Amino acid sequence: MQDAPDIFARVAQHAALFRAGLRERRVAPDGDAARLAKAFGDPLPDAGSNPVAVVDALVRAAEPGLVATAGPRFFGFVIGGSLPAATAADMLTSAWDQCAFNAVLSPAAIAAERAAGSWLKDLLGIPAWSSVGFVTGAQEANTVGLAAARHHVLAVAGWDVARRGLLGGPAVRVVASAERHATIDRSLRLLGLGDDCVEEVATDANGAMDMVDLARVMGARDDGPTILCLQAGNVNTGACDDLVAGCDVARQYDAWVHVDGAFGLWAAASPTTSHLVRGLERADSWGCDGHKWLNLPYDSGFAFCAHPQVHAAAVSYTASYLSGSGEVEPGGADLTLSSSRRARGFAAWAGLRELGRDGVAELVERPCALARRFADSLSARGVEVVNDVVLNQVLVSFGSDATTDAVIAGVQREGTCWMGGTTWRGRRLMRISVSNWSTTQEDVDASVDAIMRVRARLRSS
Ligand SMILES: *Cc1c(COP(=O)(O)O)cnc(C)c1O
């Protein structure tokens, strides 16, 4: 079995063909699960195969089950589609096969992370001295931020959690919104704090934290190490917590402020939306995604921390054989939860450079304008828009829960576009997320037409 020199050129061709077809392709795939299982399901052969034949077989097997999430009319979850230069850089990242553990293992990988990290802080308005861990996504970013928070608030209370663990230590309070992202609870569980440690704060009409209720919850018990978890970008409505007011309350209790800004933190990158995240620089740590609104390929998030030493103390380790780790300036694996790790800085650097400062601002502004276009067109056709569209999220109802679910399922089947469903405030709703760099007004109009066609067909059947 040799490493065929033309295999990479061939893969690039497959990739180019797929990307070229994205705009026309049905968004939901044709292939059903049984067909895919069959296509992938041969027994493991005893003998190896020619690499080119393997790749061709993979393309044939996967093609019918690929979702056009990278295309312009995927409006599910809150994920973007990877930018061309970022995607190409990610292909190179695989080809280069660098281990971004530290600067000894890959000087280029660490240099790219440092450069992209500085650009990211600058674009988001995060203090320049902050550390940046290039992590797998916001789940890991939030886990790292909350680990730093746990480390710090317990240290202030005289407890070294890194050495002693949680058993026997002071209880940690975590104050968070009733509409926090579900991954926060998983992070807290993994950190040994558990779901029950959360003291919930009520939300306002659009799903942002109610700051009067925050003062009440924080004041109800003013003792002990406290973490306040705020949110930029409610996953249903897009609403952002008032970070100025939240940080003011936190300061009275010496609480660590972590901001889950998986997608919403990007509001900072445009003057049209930056008011939504005013005051974000006052927080202690931030979790943000690269693979959602920034449209980087998957496996990309950023754990920012205004206290680099705390960040490293909470998650880094050293061992005698690991030359180059535990350097004066922590980087690479010191700031994440993995050791051998993908060189994520290359795709981040390439994507940011592809966009430029103006392009990043446009990447925030255009989806927000298109989300409003969705809301306006749908309400003009008698569809109820349920949320205040402050960012890139639109929630709509078609009447009863059953009808809304039927429209969602019908739209997904029809294939022009793809929207998911959600339950918010007890109602089933269609959830439209606009986060892709390539989405145009025409895509929105074609999608609204598709939704109304499905709705009309349901009515007549
Ligand atoms: C998506 C999301 C997360 C989790 O991010 P992953 O990238 O999926 O790990 C956390 N918080 C919010 C608000 C999100 O939208």
mmCIF file of C-alpha atoms in Angstrom, residues 22-158:
data_model
loop_
_atom_site.group_PDB
_atom_site.id
_atom_site.type_symbol
_atom_site.label_atom_id
_atom_site.label_comp_id
_atom_site.label_asym_id
_atom_site.label_seq_id
_atom_site.Cartn_x
_atom_site.Cartn_y
_atom_site.Cartn_z
ATOM 1 C CA LEU A 22 -24.118 23.263 -2.645
ATOM 2 C CA ARG A 23 -26.425 26.016 -3.850
ATOM 3 C CA GLU A 24 -28.515 23.679 -6.021
ATOM 4 C CA ARG A 25 -28.477 20.602 -3.857
ATOM 5 C CA ARG A 26 -31.444 19.550 -1.725
ATOM 6 C CA VAL A 27 -30.609 20.663 1.809
ATOM 7 C CA ALA A 28 -31.819 17.507 3.527
ATOM 8 C CA PRO A 29 -30.301 14.357 2.042
ATOM 9 C CA ASP A 30 -32.115 11.771 -0.061
ATOM 10 C CA GLY A 31 -30.409 8.779 1.503
ATOM 11 C CA ASP A 32 -32.228 7.013 4.289
ATOM 12 C CA ALA A 33 -30.476 5.448 7.256
ATOM 13 C CA ALA A 34 -30.848 1.878 5.983
ATOM 14 C CA ARG A 35 -29.291 2.730 2.653
ATOM 15 C CA LEU A 36 -26.388 4.491 4.361
ATOM 16 C CA ALA A 37 -25.851 1.662 6.812
ATOM 17 C CA LYS A 38 -25.679 -0.703 3.860
ATOM 18 C CA ALA A 39 -23.270 1.532 1.953
ATOM 19 C CA PHE A 40 -20.902 1.734 4.916
ATOM 20 C CA GLY A 41 -21.673 -1.678 6.289
ATOM 21 C CA ASP A 42 -19.316 -4.138 4.555
ATOM 22 C CA PRO A 43 -17.395 -6.352 6.954
ATOM 23 C CA LEU A 44 -13.850 -5.112 7.650
ATOM 24 C CA PRO A 45 -11.716 -6.681 4.925
ATOM 25 C CA ASP A 46 -8.659 -8.710 5.886
ATOM 26 C CA ALA A 47 -6.501 -7.159 3.215
ATOM 27 C CA GLY A 48 -5.851 -3.456 2.772
ATOM 28 C CA SER A 49 -6.950 -1.449 -0.254
ATOM 29 C CA ASN A 50 -5.554 1.089 -2.621
ATOM 30 C CA PRO A 51 -5.933 4.541 -0.980
ATOM 31 C CA VAL A 52 -7.537 6.131 -4.040
ATOM 32 C CA ALA A 53 -10.113 3.345 -4.220
ATOM 33 C CA VAL A 54 -10.837 3.831 -0.523
ATOM 34 C CA VAL A 55 -11.500 7.524 -0.969
ATOM 35 C CA ASP A 56 -13.724 6.912 -4.006
ATOM 36 C CA ALA A 57 -15.677 4.344 -2.036
ATOM 37 C CA LEU A 58 -16.053 6.783 0.856
ATOM 38 C CA VAL A 59 -17.410 9.489 -1.445
ATOM 39 C CA ARG A 60 -19.921 7.032 -2.957
ATOM 40 C CA ALA A 61 -21.069 5.809 0.439
ATOM 41 C CA ALA A 62 -21.340 9.210 2.126
ATOM 42 C CA GLU A 63 -22.768 11.326 -0.700
ATOM 43 C CA PRO A 64 -26.470 10.380 -0.295
ATOM 44 C CA GLY A 65 -26.308 11.127 3.434
ATOM 45 C CA LEU A 66 -24.591 14.504 3.355
ATOM 46 C CA VAL A 67 -26.587 17.469 4.661
ATOM 47 C CA ALA A 68 -25.986 20.783 2.913
ATOM 48 C CA THR A 69 -25.163 22.558 6.165
ATOM 49 C CA ALA A 70 -22.415 24.431 4.343
ATOM 50 C CA GLY A 71 -24.912 25.744 1.805
ATOM 51 C CA PRO A 72 -26.869 28.997 1.842
ATOM 52 C CA ARG A 73 -30.299 27.636 2.846
ATOM 53 C CA PHE A 74 -29.520 25.657 5.959
ATOM 54 C CA PHE A 75 -31.111 27.555 8.843
ATOM 55 C CA GLY A 76 -30.984 24.910 11.560
ATOM 56 C CA PHE A 77 -29.254 25.045 14.937
ATOM 57 C CA VAL A 78 -27.096 28.172 14.780
ATOM 58 C CA ILE A 79 -24.301 26.961 12.610
ATOM 59 C CA GLY A 80 -22.652 28.601 9.667
ATOM 60 C CA GLY A 81 -21.031 27.024 6.631
ATOM 61 C CA SER A 82 -17.284 26.947 6.391
ATOM 62 C CA LEU A 83 -15.611 29.776 4.466
ATOM 63 C CA PRO A 84 -13.551 28.787 1.395
ATOM 64 C CA ALA A 85 -10.090 29.830 2.619
ATOM 65 C CA ALA A 86 -10.788 28.500 6.106
ATOM 66 C CA THR A 87 -11.926 25.171 4.657
ATOM 67 C CA ALA A 88 -8.907 24.936 2.380
ATOM 68 C CA ALA A 89 -6.645 25.777 5.333
ATOM 69 C CA ASP A 90 -8.343 23.019 7.280
ATOM 70 C CA MET A 91 -7.603 20.561 4.451
ATOM 71 C CA LEU A 92 -3.959 21.638 4.655
ATOM 72 C CA THR A 93 -4.067 21.257 8.424
ATOM 73 C CA SER A 94 -4.939 17.610 7.893
ATOM 74 C CA ALA A 95 -2.273 17.187 5.238
ATOM 75 C CA TRP A 96 0.386 18.865 7.360
ATOM 76 C CA ASP A 97 -0.623 16.684 10.295
ATOM 77 C CA GLN A 98 0.818 19.014 12.916
ATOM 78 C CA CYS A 99 0.389 18.325 16.596
ATOM 79 C CA ALA A 100 -0.457 21.643 18.237
ATOM 80 C CA PHE A 101 0.570 20.521 21.697
ATOM 81 C CA ASN A 102 3.194 23.239 22.005
ATOM 82 C CA ALA A 103 5.730 25.337 20.101
ATOM 83 C CA VAL A 104 8.323 22.563 20.103
ATOM 84 C CA LEU A 105 6.010 20.123 18.351
ATOM 85 C CA SER A 106 4.750 22.713 15.867
ATOM 86 C CA PRO A 107 6.095 26.253 15.947
ATOM 87 C CA ALA A 108 3.825 27.172 13.025
ATOM 88 C CA ALA A 109 0.678 25.886 14.731
ATOM 89 C CA ILE A 110 1.349 27.887 17.899
ATOM 90 C CA ALA A 111 2.338 31.021 15.964
ATOM 91 C CA ALA A 112 -0.931 30.844 13.988
ATOM 92 C CA GLU A 113 -2.924 30.460 17.218
ATOM 93 C CA ARG A 114 -1.186 33.436 18.777
ATOM 94 C CA ALA A 115 -1.777 35.639 15.730
ATOM 95 C CA ALA A 116 -5.402 34.559 15.245
ATOM 96 C CA GLY A 117 -5.972 34.887 18.993
ATOM 97 C CA SER A 118 -4.863 38.535 18.910
ATOM 98 C CA TRP A 119 -7.141 39.259 15.954
ATOM 99 C CA LEU A 120 -10.070 37.591 17.696
ATOM 100 C CA LYS A 121 -9.602 39.603 20.904
ATOM 101 C CA ASP A 122 -9.343 42.783 18.889
ATOM 102 C CA LEU A 123 -12.509 42.037 16.867
ATOM 103 C CA LEU A 124 -14.538 41.058 19.916
ATOM 104 C CA GLY A 125 -13.255 43.773 22.257
ATOM 105 C CA ILE A 126 -11.791 41.299 24.713
ATOM 106 C CA PRO A 127 -8.860 42.740 26.729
ATOM 107 C CA ALA A 128 -5.568 42.293 24.852
ATOM 108 C CA TRP A 129 -3.814 40.600 27.775
ATOM 109 C CA SER A 130 -6.330 37.731 27.839
ATOM 110 C CA SER A 131 -5.286 34.171 27.097
ATOM 111 C CA VAL A 132 -6.963 32.274 24.237
ATOM 112 C CA GLY A 133 -7.357 28.519 24.179
ATOM 113 C CA PHE A 134 -8.186 27.096 20.744
ATOM 114 C CA VAL A 135 -10.694 24.442 21.731
ATOM 115 C CA THR A 136 -13.153 22.074 20.045
ATOM 116 C CA GLY A 137 -16.172 24.354 20.402
ATOM 117 C CA ALA A 138 -18.156 26.388 22.898
ATOM 118 C CA GLN A 139 -18.856 23.333 25.045
ATOM 119 C CA GLU A 140 -15.134 23.008 25.769
ATOM 120 C CA ALA A 141 -14.680 26.793 25.871
ATOM 121 C CA ASN A 142 -17.349 27.074 28.571
ATOM 122 C CA THR A 143 -15.861 24.136 30.459
ATOM 123 C CA VAL A 144 -12.421 25.767 30.434
ATOM 124 C CA GLY A 145 -13.836 29.169 31.454
ATOM 125 C CA LEU A 146 -15.831 27.628 34.283
ATOM 126 C CA ALA A 147 -12.790 25.576 35.356
ATOM 127 C CA ALA A 148 -10.788 28.800 35.632
ATOM 128 C CA ALA A 149 -13.682 30.350 37.530
ATOM 129 C CA ARG A 150 -13.877 27.407 39.927
ATOM 130 C CA HIS A 151 -10.098 27.522 40.468
ATOM 131 C CA HIS A 152 -10.100 31.236 41.223
ATOM 132 C CA VAL A 153 -13.136 31.608 43.467
ATOM 133 C CA LEU A 154 -12.010 28.646 45.558
ATOM 134 C CA ALA A 155 -8.426 29.992 45.776
ATOM 135 C CA VAL A 156 -9.793 33.275 47.085
ATOM 136 C CA ALA A 157 -11.738 31.258 49.673
ATOM 137 C CA GLY A 158 -8.451 29.608 50.722
#
